[in-house]
CSV table of C-alpha atoms in Angstrom, one decimal:
chain,number,residue,atom,x,y,z
A,1,LEU,CA,0.1,-0.1,0.0
A,2,ALA,CA,2.9,2.5,0.8
A,3,ALA,CA,4.5,1.8,-2.5
A,4,LEU,CA,1.2,2.9,-4.1
A,5,GLY,CA,1.1,6.1,-2.3
A,6,TRP,CA,-0.9,5.3,0.9
A,7,SER,CA,-0.1,6.5,4.1
A,8,VAL,CA,-0.4,3.4,6.7
A,9,ASP,CA,-0.7,2.4,10.1
A,10,VAL,CA,-0.1,-0.8,11.3
A,11,TYR,CA,-1.4,-1.6,14.6
A,12,GLU,CA,-0.1,-5.0,16.1
A,13,ARG,CA,-1.3,-6.4,19.3
A,14,ARG,CA,2.2,-8.1,19.8
A,15,GLY,CA,5.3,-5.8,21.0
A,16,ALA,CA,8.3,-4.8,18.6
A,17,SER,CA,10.9,-6.8,18.1
A,18,ASN,CA,14.0,-5.3,16.4
A,19,LYS,CA,16.0,-8.8,16.3
A,20,VAL,CA,15.9,-10.7,12.9
A,21,GLY,CA,16.8,-13.9,14.6
A,22,GLN,CA,15.6,-17.4,15.3
A,23,SER,CA,13.3,-17.6,18.0
A,24,ALA,CA,12.5,-21.2,20.0
A,25,ARG,CA,9.1,-20.2,21.2
A,26,THR,CA,7.6,-20.4,17.2
A,27,TYR,CA,7.4,-22.6,15.0
A,28,ASN,CA,9.1,-22.9,11.2
A,29,VAL,CA,6.8,-22.2,8.2
A,30,VAL,CA,7.7,-23.5,4.5
A,31,LEU,CA,7.5,-20.9,2.0
A,32,ASN,CA,6.7,-22.5,-1.4
A,33,SER,CA,6.7,-20.8,-4.8
A,34,ARG,CA,3.4,-18.9,-3.9
A,35,GLY,CA,4.6,-17.1,-0.9
A,36,LEU,CA,8.1,-16.6,-2.1
A,37,ASP,CA,6.7,-15.0,-5.2
A,38,ALA,CA,4.6,-12.5,-3.5
A,39,LEU,CA,7.9,-11.8,-1.3
A,40,LYS,CA,9.6,-11.2,-4.2
A,41,TYR,CA,7.2,-8.7,-6.0
A,42,GLY,CA,6.6,-7.0,-2.6
A,43,GLY,CA,10.3,-6.2,-2.4
A,44,VAL,CA,10.9,-8.5,0.6
A,45,LYS,CA,14.2,-10.3,0.8
A,46,LEU,CA,14.9,-13.0,3.2
A,47,ASP,CA,18.4,-13.3,4.7
A,48,ASP,CA,19.8,-16.4,3.3
A,49,GLU,CA,21.8,-17.1,6.7
A,50,LEU,CA,18.0,-17.4,8.1
A,51,ILE,CA,16.5,-19.7,5.9
A,52,VAL,CA,17.3,-23.1,4.9
A,53,ASP,CA,16.6,-24.4,1.1
A,54,LEU,CA,14.8,-27.8,1.6
A,55,SER,CA,16.2,-30.5,-0.2
A,56,GLY,CA,13.4,-33.0,0.2
A,57,THR,CA,11.7,-35.0,2.8
A,58,VAL,CA,13.1,-37.7,5.0
A,59,ARG,CA,10.3,-39.9,6.5
A,60,HIS,CA,11.0,-42.1,9.6
A,61,GLY,CA,9.5,-45.3,9.2
A,62,GLU,CA,8.1,-47.5,12.6
A,63,LYS,CA,11.3,-49.7,12.5
A,64,THR,CA,13.9,-47.4,14.0
A,65,GLY,CA,16.7,-46.7,11.1
A,66,SER,CA,13.9,-47.3,8.6
A,67,VAL,CA,13.8,-44.2,6.3
A,68,PHE,CA,12.4,-43.1,3.2
A,69,SER,CA,13.3,-39.9,1.3
A,70,SER,CA,11.4,-37.9,-1.9
A,71,SER,CA,11.7,-34.7,-3.4
A,72,ALA,CA,9.0,-33.0,-2.1
A,73,PHE,CA,9.4,-29.7,-0.8
A,74,GLY,CA,12.1,-29.1,-3.2
A,75,GLY,CA,12.5,-25.9,-4.2
A,76,SER,CA,11.1,-24.4,-1.2
A,77,VAL,CA,12.1,-22.8,2.2
A,78,ALA,CA,12.0,-23.3,5.7
A,79,VAL,CA,12.0,-20.1,7.9
A,80,ASN,CA,11.1,-18.9,11.3
A,81,ARG,CA,7.7,-17.6,12.1
A,82,ALA,CA,9.1,-14.9,13.9
A,83,VAL,CA,12.0,-14.3,11.5
A,84,LEU,CA,9.6,-13.8,8.8
A,85,ALA,CA,7.7,-11.2,10.7
A,86,ALA,CA,10.6,-9.0,11.6
A,87,THR,CA,12.2,-9.4,8.1
A,88,ILE,CA,8.7,-7.9,6.7
A,89,VAL,CA,8.6,-5.0,9.5
A,90,ARG,CA,12.5,-4.2,8.5
A,91,GLU,CA,11.9,-4.2,5.2
A,92,ALA,CA,8.8,-1.8,5.3
A,93,LYS,CA,10.7,0.8,7.7
A,94,GLU,CA,13.8,0.8,5.4
A,95,LYS,CA,12.1,1.1,2.0
A,96,TYR,CA,9.1,3.5,3.2
A,97,GLY,CA,10.3,5.3,6.3
A,98,ASP,CA,7.3,7.2,7.8
A,99,SER,CA,4.9,6.2,5.2
A,100,ILE,CA,4.6,3.2,7.7
A,101,ARG,CA,4.0,3.7,11.3
A,102,PHE,CA,3.9,0.9,13.2
A,103,HIS,CA,2.2,0.9,16.6
A,104,PHE,CA,2.8,-2.1,18.9
A,105,ASN,CA,1.0,-3.3,22.0
A,106,LYS,CA,-2.1,-2.2,20.5
A,107,SER,CA,-5.3,-4.6,20.4
A,108,LEU,CA,-8.3,-3.6,18.6
A,109,SER,CA,-11.1,-2.9,21.0
A,110,SER,CA,-13.9,-1.4,18.5
A,111,VAL,CA,-14.8,-0.4,15.0
A,112,ASN,CA,-17.4,2.1,13.8
A,113,PHE,CA,-17.9,1.7,10.2
A,114,ASN,CA,-20.2,4.1,9.9
A,115,THR,CA,-17.8,6.8,10.8
A,116,GLN,CA,-14.7,4.8,9.4
A,117,THR,CA,-13.0,5.2,13.2
A,118,ALA,CA,-11.0,2.3,14.7
A,119,VAL,CA,-10.7,1.9,18.7
A,120,PHE,CA,-7.2,0.3,19.9
A,121,GLU,CA,-6.4,-0.7,23.1
A,122,ARG,CA,-2.8,-1.0,25.5
A,123,PHE,CA,-2.1,-4.5,25.3
A,124,GLU,CA,0.7,-5.7,27.7
A,125,GLY,CA,-0.5,-9.2,27.8
A,126,GLU,CA,-3.6,-11.6,28.9
A,127,ASP,CA,-3.0,-11.5,32.4
A,128,VAL,CA,-1.2,-8.0,33.2
A,129,CYS,CA,-2.9,-4.4,33.8
A,130,PRO,CA,-1.3,-1.8,31.6
A,131,TYR,CA,0.9,0.7,33.4
A,132,LEU,CA,0.0,4.0,32.0
A,133,GLU,CA,2.3,7.3,32.2
A,134,ASP,CA,1.0,10.7,33.5
A,135,GLY,CA,-1.3,11.8,31.0
A,136,GLU,CA,-1.2,8.5,28.7
A,137,SER,CA,-4.7,6.8,27.6
A,138,LEU,CA,-5.5,3.5,27.4
A,139,TYR,CA,-7.4,4.0,24.0
A,140,GLU,CA,-6.3,5.2,20.8
A,141,GLU,CA,-8.7,6.2,18.2
A,142,ALA,CA,-8.1,6.3,14.6
A,143,ARG,CA,-9.9,7.1,11.2
A,144,TYR,CA,-9.2,5.3,8.2
A,145,ASP,CA,-10.1,5.4,4.5
A,146,LEU,CA,-9.2,1.6,4.2
A,147,LEU,CA,-9.4,-1.2,7.2
A,148,VAL,CA,-7.6,-4.0,6.4
A,149,GLY,CA,-8.1,-6.7,8.7
A,150,ALA,CA,-5.0,-9.3,9.0
A,151,ASP,CA,-5.9,-9.6,12.6
A,152,GLY,CA,-6.1,-13.7,12.2
A,153,VAL,CA,-8.3,-16.7,12.9
A,154,ARG,CA,-10.3,-14.9,15.5
A,155,SER,CA,-10.4,-11.7,13.7
A,156,ARG,CA,-12.1,-9.1,15.9
A,157,VAL,CA,-12.7,-7.2,12.6
A,158,ARG,CA,-14.4,-9.6,11.0
A,159,ASN,CA,-16.5,-10.6,14.0
A,160,ALA,CA,-17.7,-6.9,14.2
A,161,ILE,CA,-18.7,-7.2,10.4
A,162,ALA,CA,-20.7,-10.2,11.6
A,163,GLU,CA,-22.1,-8.6,14.1
A,164,GLU,CA,-23.4,-5.7,12.4
A,165,SER,CA,-24.2,-7.3,9.1
A,166,ALA,CA,-26.9,-10.6,9.1
A,167,GLU,CA,-25.8,-10.8,5.3
A,168,PHE,CA,-22.3,-11.7,6.2
A,169,ASN,CA,-21.6,-15.2,7.3
A,170,VAL,CA,-18.8,-16.8,8.9
A,171,THR,CA,-18.1,-20.8,8.5
A,172,GLN,CA,-15.0,-22.3,10.8
A,173,VAL,CA,-14.2,-25.8,10.8
A,174,VAL,CA,-12.1,-26.7,13.8
A,175,ASP,CA,-9.3,-29.5,13.5
A,176,GLY,CA,-9.6,-31.5,16.8
A,177,MET,CA,-6.1,-32.4,16.7
A,178,LYS,CA,-3.8,-30.5,19.5
A,179,TYR,CA,0.3,-29.8,19.1
A,180,LYS,CA,3.2,-28.3,20.8
A,181,SER,CA,6.7,-27.7,19.3
A,182,ILE,CA,9.9,-28.8,20.9
A,183,MET,CA,13.6,-27.7,19.1
A,184,LEU,CA,15.3,-31.4,18.2
A,185,PRO,CA,18.9,-31.7,17.8
A,186,LYS,CA,21.2,-32.5,14.8
A,187,LEU,CA,19.3,-35.8,13.4
A,188,ALA,CA,21.7,-39.0,13.3
A,189,GLY,CA,21.2,-41.4,10.6
A,190,SER,CA,22.4,-39.8,7.5
A,191,PRO,CA,23.6,-42.3,4.7
A,192,ALA,CA,27.0,-41.7,3.9
A,193,GLY,CA,28.0,-38.6,1.6
A,194,PHE,CA,24.4,-37.0,2.0
A,195,GLU,CA,24.6,-35.3,5.4
A,196,ASP,CA,24.2,-31.8,3.9
A,197,GLU,CA,21.0,-33.1,2.0
A,198,TRP,CA,20.2,-34.8,5.4
A,199,SER,CA,20.5,-31.5,7.4
A,200,ARG,CA,18.1,-29.5,5.0
A,201,ALA,CA,15.3,-32.1,4.5
A,202,PHE,CA,12.1,-31.7,6.3
A,203,HIS,CA,11.7,-34.9,8.4
A,204,THR,CA,8.5,-36.4,9.2
A,205,TRP,CA,7.5,-39.6,11.7
A,206,SER,CA,3.8,-40.4,11.0
A,207,ARG,CA,2.4,-42.5,14.0
A,208,GLY,CA,-1.6,-43.5,12.9
A,209,GLN,CA,-3.1,-40.0,14.5
A,210,CYS,CA,0.5,-39.4,16.3
A,211,SER,CA,2.8,-37.4,14.3
A,212,LEU,CA,6.1,-35.3,14.5
A,213,LEU,CA,6.7,-33.1,11.8
A,214,ALA,CA,10.2,-30.7,11.5
A,215,PRO,CA,11.6,-28.7,9.3
A,216,PRO,CA,14.8,-27.5,9.4
A,217,ASN,CA,16.7,-24.6,10.9
A,218,PRO,CA,20.0,-22.9,9.3
A,219,ASP,CA,22.2,-24.3,12.3
A,220,GLY,CA,21.2,-28.0,11.7
A,221,THR,CA,18.8,-28.5,14.1
A,222,HIS,CA,15.2,-28.8,13.6
A,223,THR,CA,12.1,-27.2,14.8
A,224,GLY,CA,9.3,-30.0,15.6
A,225,VAL,CA,5.8,-30.0,16.2
A,226,VAL,CA,4.2,-33.0,17.8
A,227,ILE,CA,0.7,-33.6,16.6
A,228,LEU,CA,-1.7,-35.5,19.0
A,229,PRO,CA,-5.1,-36.3,18.4
A,230,ALA,CA,-7.9,-34.7,20.9
A,231,GLU,CA,-8.7,-38.2,22.7
A,232,GLY,CA,-7.2,-41.6,22.7
A,233,GLU,CA,-4.1,-43.2,24.1
A,234,TRP,CA,-1.8,-40.5,23.3
A,235,ASN,CA,-3.2,-37.0,23.7
A,236,TRP,CA,-1.9,-33.6,25.1
A,237,ASP,CA,-4.6,-33.3,27.6
A,238,ASP,CA,-3.5,-36.4,29.5
A,239,ILE,CA,0.2,-35.9,29.2
A,240,LEU,CA,0.9,-33.5,32.4
A,241,ALA,CA,4.1,-35.0,33.4
A,242,PRO,CA,7.8,-35.1,32.0
A,243,GLN,CA,7.8,-39.0,32.4
A,244,GLN,CA,5.1,-38.9,30.3
A,245,VAL,CA,6.6,-37.2,27.5
A,246,ASP,CA,9.5,-39.6,27.7
A,247,LYS,CA,6.9,-42.5,27.1
A,248,LEU,CA,5.4,-40.8,24.2
A,249,PHE,CA,8.6,-40.3,22.5
A,250,ALA,CA,10.0,-43.8,23.6
A,251,ALA,CA,7.0,-45.4,22.0
A,252,LYS,CA,6.4,-43.4,19.0
A,253,PHE,CA,9.4,-41.0,18.0
A,254,PRO,CA,12.6,-43.0,19.8
A,255,ASP,CA,15.0,-41.8,16.7
A,256,ALA,CA,14.1,-38.3,17.3
A,257,PHE,CA,16.8,-37.3,19.9
A,258,SER,CA,19.1,-40.4,18.8
A,259,GLY,CA,18.5,-41.9,22.2
A,260,VAL,CA,17.2,-40.4,25.2
A,261,MET,CA,15.2,-37.5,25.6
A,262,PRO,CA,17.1,-34.9,27.3
A,263,ALA,CA,15.2,-34.3,30.9
A,264,ARG,CA,15.0,-30.3,30.4
A,265,ASP,CA,13.0,-31.1,27.2
A,266,SER,CA,10.7,-33.6,29.0
A,267,VAL,CA,10.0,-30.4,31.2
A,268,LYS,CA,9.4,-28.0,28.6
A,269,LEU,CA,7.2,-30.0,26.7
A,270,ALA,CA,5.0,-31.1,29.3
A,271,LYS,CA,4.6,-27.4,30.5
A,272,GLN,CA,4.2,-26.1,27.3
A,273,ARG,CA,0.2,-25.5,26.8
A,274,ALA,CA,-1.1,-27.1,23.5
A,275,SER,CA,-2.5,-25.3,20.6
A,276,PRO,CA,-5.1,-26.1,18.3
A,277,GLY,CA,-4.4,-28.1,15.0
A,278,GLY,CA,-6.0,-25.5,13.1
A,279,THR,CA,-9.2,-24.1,11.8
A,280,THR,CA,-10.7,-23.5,8.4
A,281,THR,CA,-12.2,-20.2,7.8
A,282,THR,CA,-14.7,-19.5,5.0
A,283,VAL,CA,-16.6,-16.1,4.6
A,284,SER,CA,-19.3,-15.0,2.4
A,285,SER,CA,-17.3,-11.8,1.3
A,286,MET,CA,-13.7,-10.9,2.0
A,287,VAL,CA,-14.8,-6.9,1.6
A,288,TYR,CA,-17.3,-4.9,3.4
A,289,ARG,CA,-19.0,-2.2,2.7
A,290,ASP,CA,-16.4,0.2,0.1
A,291,SER,CA,-13.6,0.7,3.2
A,292,VAL,CA,-12.9,-2.8,4.8
A,293,VAL,CA,-11.2,-5.9,3.4
A,294,LEU,CA,-10.1,-9.3,5.2
A,295,ILE,CA,-6.9,-11.0,4.3
A,296,GLY,CA,-4.7,-13.8,5.6
A,297,ASP,CA,-6.3,-16.1,8.4
A,298,ALA,CA,-8.9,-13.9,9.0
A,299,ALA,CA,-10.6,-14.1,5.6
A,300,HIS,CA,-9.4,-17.8,4.5
A,301,SER,CA,-7.6,-19.8,7.3
A,302,CYS,CA,-7.0,-23.5,6.3
A,303,TRP,CA,-5.8,-26.5,8.1
A,304,PRO,CA,-2.0,-27.1,8.0
A,305,SER,CA,-2.4,-30.4,6.4
A,306,LEU,CA,-1.0,-29.1,3.0
A,307,GLY,CA,1.2,-26.5,4.1
A,308,GLN,CA,-0.5,-23.6,2.5
A,309,GLY,CA,-1.3,-21.4,5.4
A,310,ALA,CA,1.4,-18.8,5.1
A,311,ASN,CA,1.7,-19.0,1.4
A,312,VAL,CA,-2.3,-18.5,0.6
A,313,ALA,CA,-1.9,-15.4,3.0
A,314,LEU,CA,1.1,-13.7,1.2
A,315,GLU,CA,-0.3,-14.9,-2.2
A,316,SER,CA,-3.7,-12.8,-1.0
A,317,THR,CA,-1.5,-9.7,-0.4
A,318,HIS,CA,0.0,-9.9,-3.9
A,319,ALA,CA,-3.3,-10.0,-5.5
A,320,LEU,CA,-4.6,-7.3,-3.5
A,321,ARG,CA,-1.7,-5.2,-4.9
A,322,VAL,CA,-2.3,-6.1,-8.3
A,323,THR,CA,-5.7,-5.1,-8.1
A,324,PHE,CA,-5.1,-1.8,-6.6
A,325,GLU,CA,-2.4,-1.1,-9.0
A,326,GLU,CA,-4.5,-1.4,-12.0
A,327,LEU,CA,-7.9,0.3,-10.2
A,328,LYS,CA,-5.9,2.9,-7.8
A,329,ASP,CA,-8.6,5.8,-8.5
A,330,ASP,CA,-11.4,3.5,-7.6
A,331,LEU,CA,-11.5,2.0,-4.5
A,332,PRO,CA,-14.9,0.6,-4.5
A,333,LYS,CA,-14.4,-1.0,-7.7
A,334,ALA,CA,-10.7,-2.4,-6.9
A,335,LEU,CA,-12.1,-4.1,-3.6
A,336,GLU,CA,-15.1,-5.5,-5.7
A,337,THR,CA,-12.8,-6.9,-8.2
A,338,PHE,CA,-10.2,-8.2,-5.4
A,339,ASN,CA,-13.2,-10.3,-3.8
A,340,ARG,CA,-14.6,-11.6,-7.4
A,341,LEU,CA,-11.3,-13.0,-8.4
A,342,ARG,CA,-9.9,-14.2,-5.1
A,343,LYS,CA,-12.3,-15.7,-3.2
A,344,PRO,CA,-12.7,-18.6,-5.4
A,345,GLN,CA,-8.9,-19.3,-5.1
A,346,VAL,CA,-9.0,-19.1,-0.8
A,347,ASP,CA,-12.3,-21.0,-0.8
A,348,ALA,CA,-10.7,-24.0,-3.3
A,349,CYS,CA,-7.4,-23.6,-0.9
A,350,GLY,CA,-9.3,-24.5,2.5
A,351,ARG,CA,-11.8,-27.6,0.6
A,352,LEU,CA,-7.9,-29.2,-0.5
A,353,SER,CA,-6.5,-28.7,3.1
A,354,MET,CA,-9.6,-31.0,4.3
A,355,SER,CA,-10.0,-32.9,1.1
A,356,GLY,CA,-7.8,-36.0,2.3
A,357,PHE,CA,-5.3,-34.7,5.3
A,358,GLY,CA,-5.9,-33.3,8.6
A,359,GLY,CA,-8.7,-34.0,10.7
A,360,VAL,CA,-9.5,-35.9,13.8
A,361,SER,CA,-10.2,-39.1,12.2
A,362,ARG,CA,-8.0,-38.5,9.1
A,363,ARG,CA,-5.0,-36.8,10.7
A,364,THR,CA,-2.6,-39.1,8.7
A,365,ILE,CA,-4.5,-39.3,5.4
A,366,SER,CA,-7.6,-41.1,4.3
A,367,GLY,CA,-7.2,-44.5,2.6
A,368,LEU,CA,-9.5,-43.6,-0.6
A,369,PHE,CA,-7.7,-40.4,-0.7
A,370,PHE,CA,-4.2,-42.1,-1.0
A,371,ALA,CA,-5.4,-44.9,-2.9
A,372,ARG,CA,-6.1,-42.1,-5.3
A,373,ILE,CA,-2.9,-40.7,-5.5
A,374,VAL,CA,-1.1,-44.1,-6.0
A,375,ILE,CA,-3.2,-44.7,-8.9
A,376,ILE,CA,-3.0,-41.7,-10.4
A,377,ASN,CA,0.7,-41.7,-10.0
A,378,LEU,CA,1.2,-45.1,-11.1
A,379,ILE,CA,-0.7,-44.3,-14.6
A,380,HIS,CA,1.9,-41.3,-14.7
A,381,LYS,CA,4.9,-43.3,-14.4
A,382,LEU,CA,3.4,-45.8,-17.1
A,383,LEU,CA,2.5,-43.3,-19.5
A,384,PRO,CA,4.1,-39.9,-18.5
A,385,THR,CA,3.8,-38.3,-21.6
A,386,VAL,CA,-0.2,-38.7,-21.6
A,387,PHE,CA,-1.0,-38.3,-18.2
A,388,ASP,CA,0.4,-35.7,-15.5
A,389,ARG,CA,1.4,-36.8,-12.1
A,390,PRO,CA,-1.0,-36.2,-9.1
A,391,ALA,CA,-2.6,-32.9,-9.3
A,392,ILE,CA,-2.3,-32.6,-5.4
A,393,PHE,CA,1.4,-32.2,-5.7
A,394,GLU,CA,0.9,-28.8,-8.1
A,395,VAL,CA,-0.9,-27.4,-4.9
A,396,SER,CA,2.5,-25.7,-3.9
A,397,ASN,CA,2.9,-24.1,-7.5
A,398,SER,CA,2.4,-20.8,-8.3
A,399,MET,CA,1.8,-21.6,-11.8
A,400,TYR,CA,-1.4,-23.3,-11.2
A,401,SER,CA,-4.1,-21.7,-9.2
A,402,TYR,CA,-6.1,-23.4,-6.3
A,403,ASP,CA,-9.2,-23.9,-8.0
A,404,GLU,CA,-7.5,-25.5,-11.1
A,405,VAL,CA,-6.1,-27.9,-9.0
A,406,GLU,CA,-9.1,-28.8,-7.6
A,407,LYS,CA,-10.5,-29.4,-11.0
A,408,MET,CA,-7.7,-31.6,-12.2
A,409,MET,CA,-8.1,-33.5,-8.8
A,410,ARG,CA,-12.1,-33.9,-9.9
A,411,GLN,CA,-10.9,-35.2,-13.6
A,412,GLU,CA,-8.4,-37.7,-11.9
A,413,ASN,CA,-11.1,-38.9,-9.2
A,414,LEU,CA,-12.9,-39.8,-12.6
A,415,LEU,CA,-10.2,-41.1,-14.3
A,416,ALA,CA,-9.0,-43.5,-10.9
A,417,THR,CA,-12.6,-44.9,-10.8
A,418,THR,CA,-12.7,-45.9,-14.4
A,419,VAL,CA,-9.5,-47.5,-14.1
A,420,VAL,CA,-10.4,-49.5,-11.0
A,421,PHE,CA,-14.0,-50.3,-12.4
A,422,GLY,CA,-12.2,-51.6,-15.9
A,423,THR,CA,-9.6,-53.4,-13.8
A,424,ILE,CA,-12.9,-55.4,-12.2
A,425,CYS,CA,-14.3,-56.1,-15.3
A,426,ALA,CA,-11.4,-57.2,-16.8
A,427,VAL,CA,-10.4,-59.8,-14.2
A,428,TRP,CA,-14.1,-60.7,-14.0
A,429,TYR,CA,-14.0,-61.4,-17.7
A,430,PHE,CA,-10.7,-63.4,-17.3
A,431,VAL,CA,-12.1,-65.6,-14.8
A,432,MET,CA,-15.6,-66.4,-16.0
A,433,ARG,CA,-13.6,-67.4,-19.5
A,434,ASN,CA,-11.0,-69.4,-18.0
A,435,PHE,CA,-12.6,-70.6,-14.7
A,436,PRO,CA,-16.3,-71.0,-15.7
A,437,GLY,CA,-16.9,-73.9,-12.9
A,438,ALA,CA,-15.5,-71.9,-10.1
A,439,VAL,CA,-17.8,-69.0,-11.2
A,440,ARG,CA,-20.8,-71.3,-11.2
A,441,ALA,CA,-19.7,-72.8,-8.0
A,442,VAL,CA,-19.6,-69.3,-6.0
A,443,GLY,CA,-22.6,-68.3,-7.8
A,444,ALA,CA,-24.3,-71.5,-6.2
A,445,LEU,CA,-23.3,-70.5,-2.6
A,446,PHE,CA,-24.3,-67.1,-2.9
A,447,LYS,CA,-27.7,-68.1,-4.0
A,448,SER,CA,-27.6,-70.9,-1.3
A,449,VAL,CA,-26.6,-68.3,1.5
A,450,GLY,CA,-29.7,-66.1,0.0
A,451,THR,CA,-32.1,-69.1,0.3
A,452,ALA,CA,-31.3,-69.9,3.9
A,453,MET,CA,-31.4,-65.9,4.8
A,454,MET,CA,-35.0,-65.7,3.3
A,455,GLY,CA,-36.3,-68.7,5.3
A,456,ALA,CA,-34.7,-67.5,8.4
A,457,ALA,CA,-36.6,-64.5,7.9
């Protein structure tokens, strides 16, 4: 917005951080071409020493020492969430100076859409009463020409719109899984000659509904996210002591610490508050009146199952900028155009995130979804010049829109169904032609069973 001549005020609930460095308190995000392209177009350059160019993935089997590698995530980068935020703030200050003013520790209290004013409250933490200097007010009022609600999955801007307008609808689907983050040491077990690729790989441990996902850090360590179901043998509500954490890792992820988990890590993980696994948010409109627009999780949060949350959010900011560049003299028209073009994309992203991955009962992957991927991938390998690889593999490719990926998946479903049905028909024809006696015997058996059941009835 500043690049287009706007005077911008950013109100942020968290405190200011001038240090662009690693933070153990936040998780890493994986940026694919969608997010990276948006940052590039926005003029944001991530420091090479603070990111990791991913070499692929390493999946750890349930048998200790068994690993499976692939090129998935190749071309993407892993970056700490706090590093990404601090870099964007730094670049904004350096490029635009006073055109962008940051107001930290400011939480939105209320918004009046008629007078186009927003009131912000001094925020010092959930349980901390703000200390005010003499003459300092707890509240600050600001008038706006455009209000950009980028305030997350529990957006107060979005809630204020919903309270005022009966025509504005919000749907949220909550993933019942919960996660905690932990720093893993440099992982042992690298094949000889592949130490560098191993340290730059996205490591995963899938154990039914329990999983450990660990993108790498620049120093060779990995920031892990331990995901557990809401209930069952292993869930964060019941794991309250360090000894229980030790039992969890011994049973599910024994090689994550190359041996025994350090006591300090068990204590930290036991004390850490579990976070919800994710929420898919769908709104009836990303804009309100002619002066409010929702972006990011406020408009279209999604389950983290496909790793698209940060990428779709950054892509939306780029779409907003492109629309404003083309229609800079007509704000209402620009907002209407942005909503019309972008909303189908973010809605498709949300549906894709829930299509086969994620969910309380489907965290690892649904069997039917996996079977379709296997069938399509097999057809692709047999006839690579005729059939493309599974469309779900293109979800991180900015050359494809989300609704295009979704459309290709529907076509794949038809192809997979045709292949399965055709295979069944071919097998039946082969059996009928070569083993007619066996077919008659099976038919007689079914007939006798049916007769017996009718007689019993």
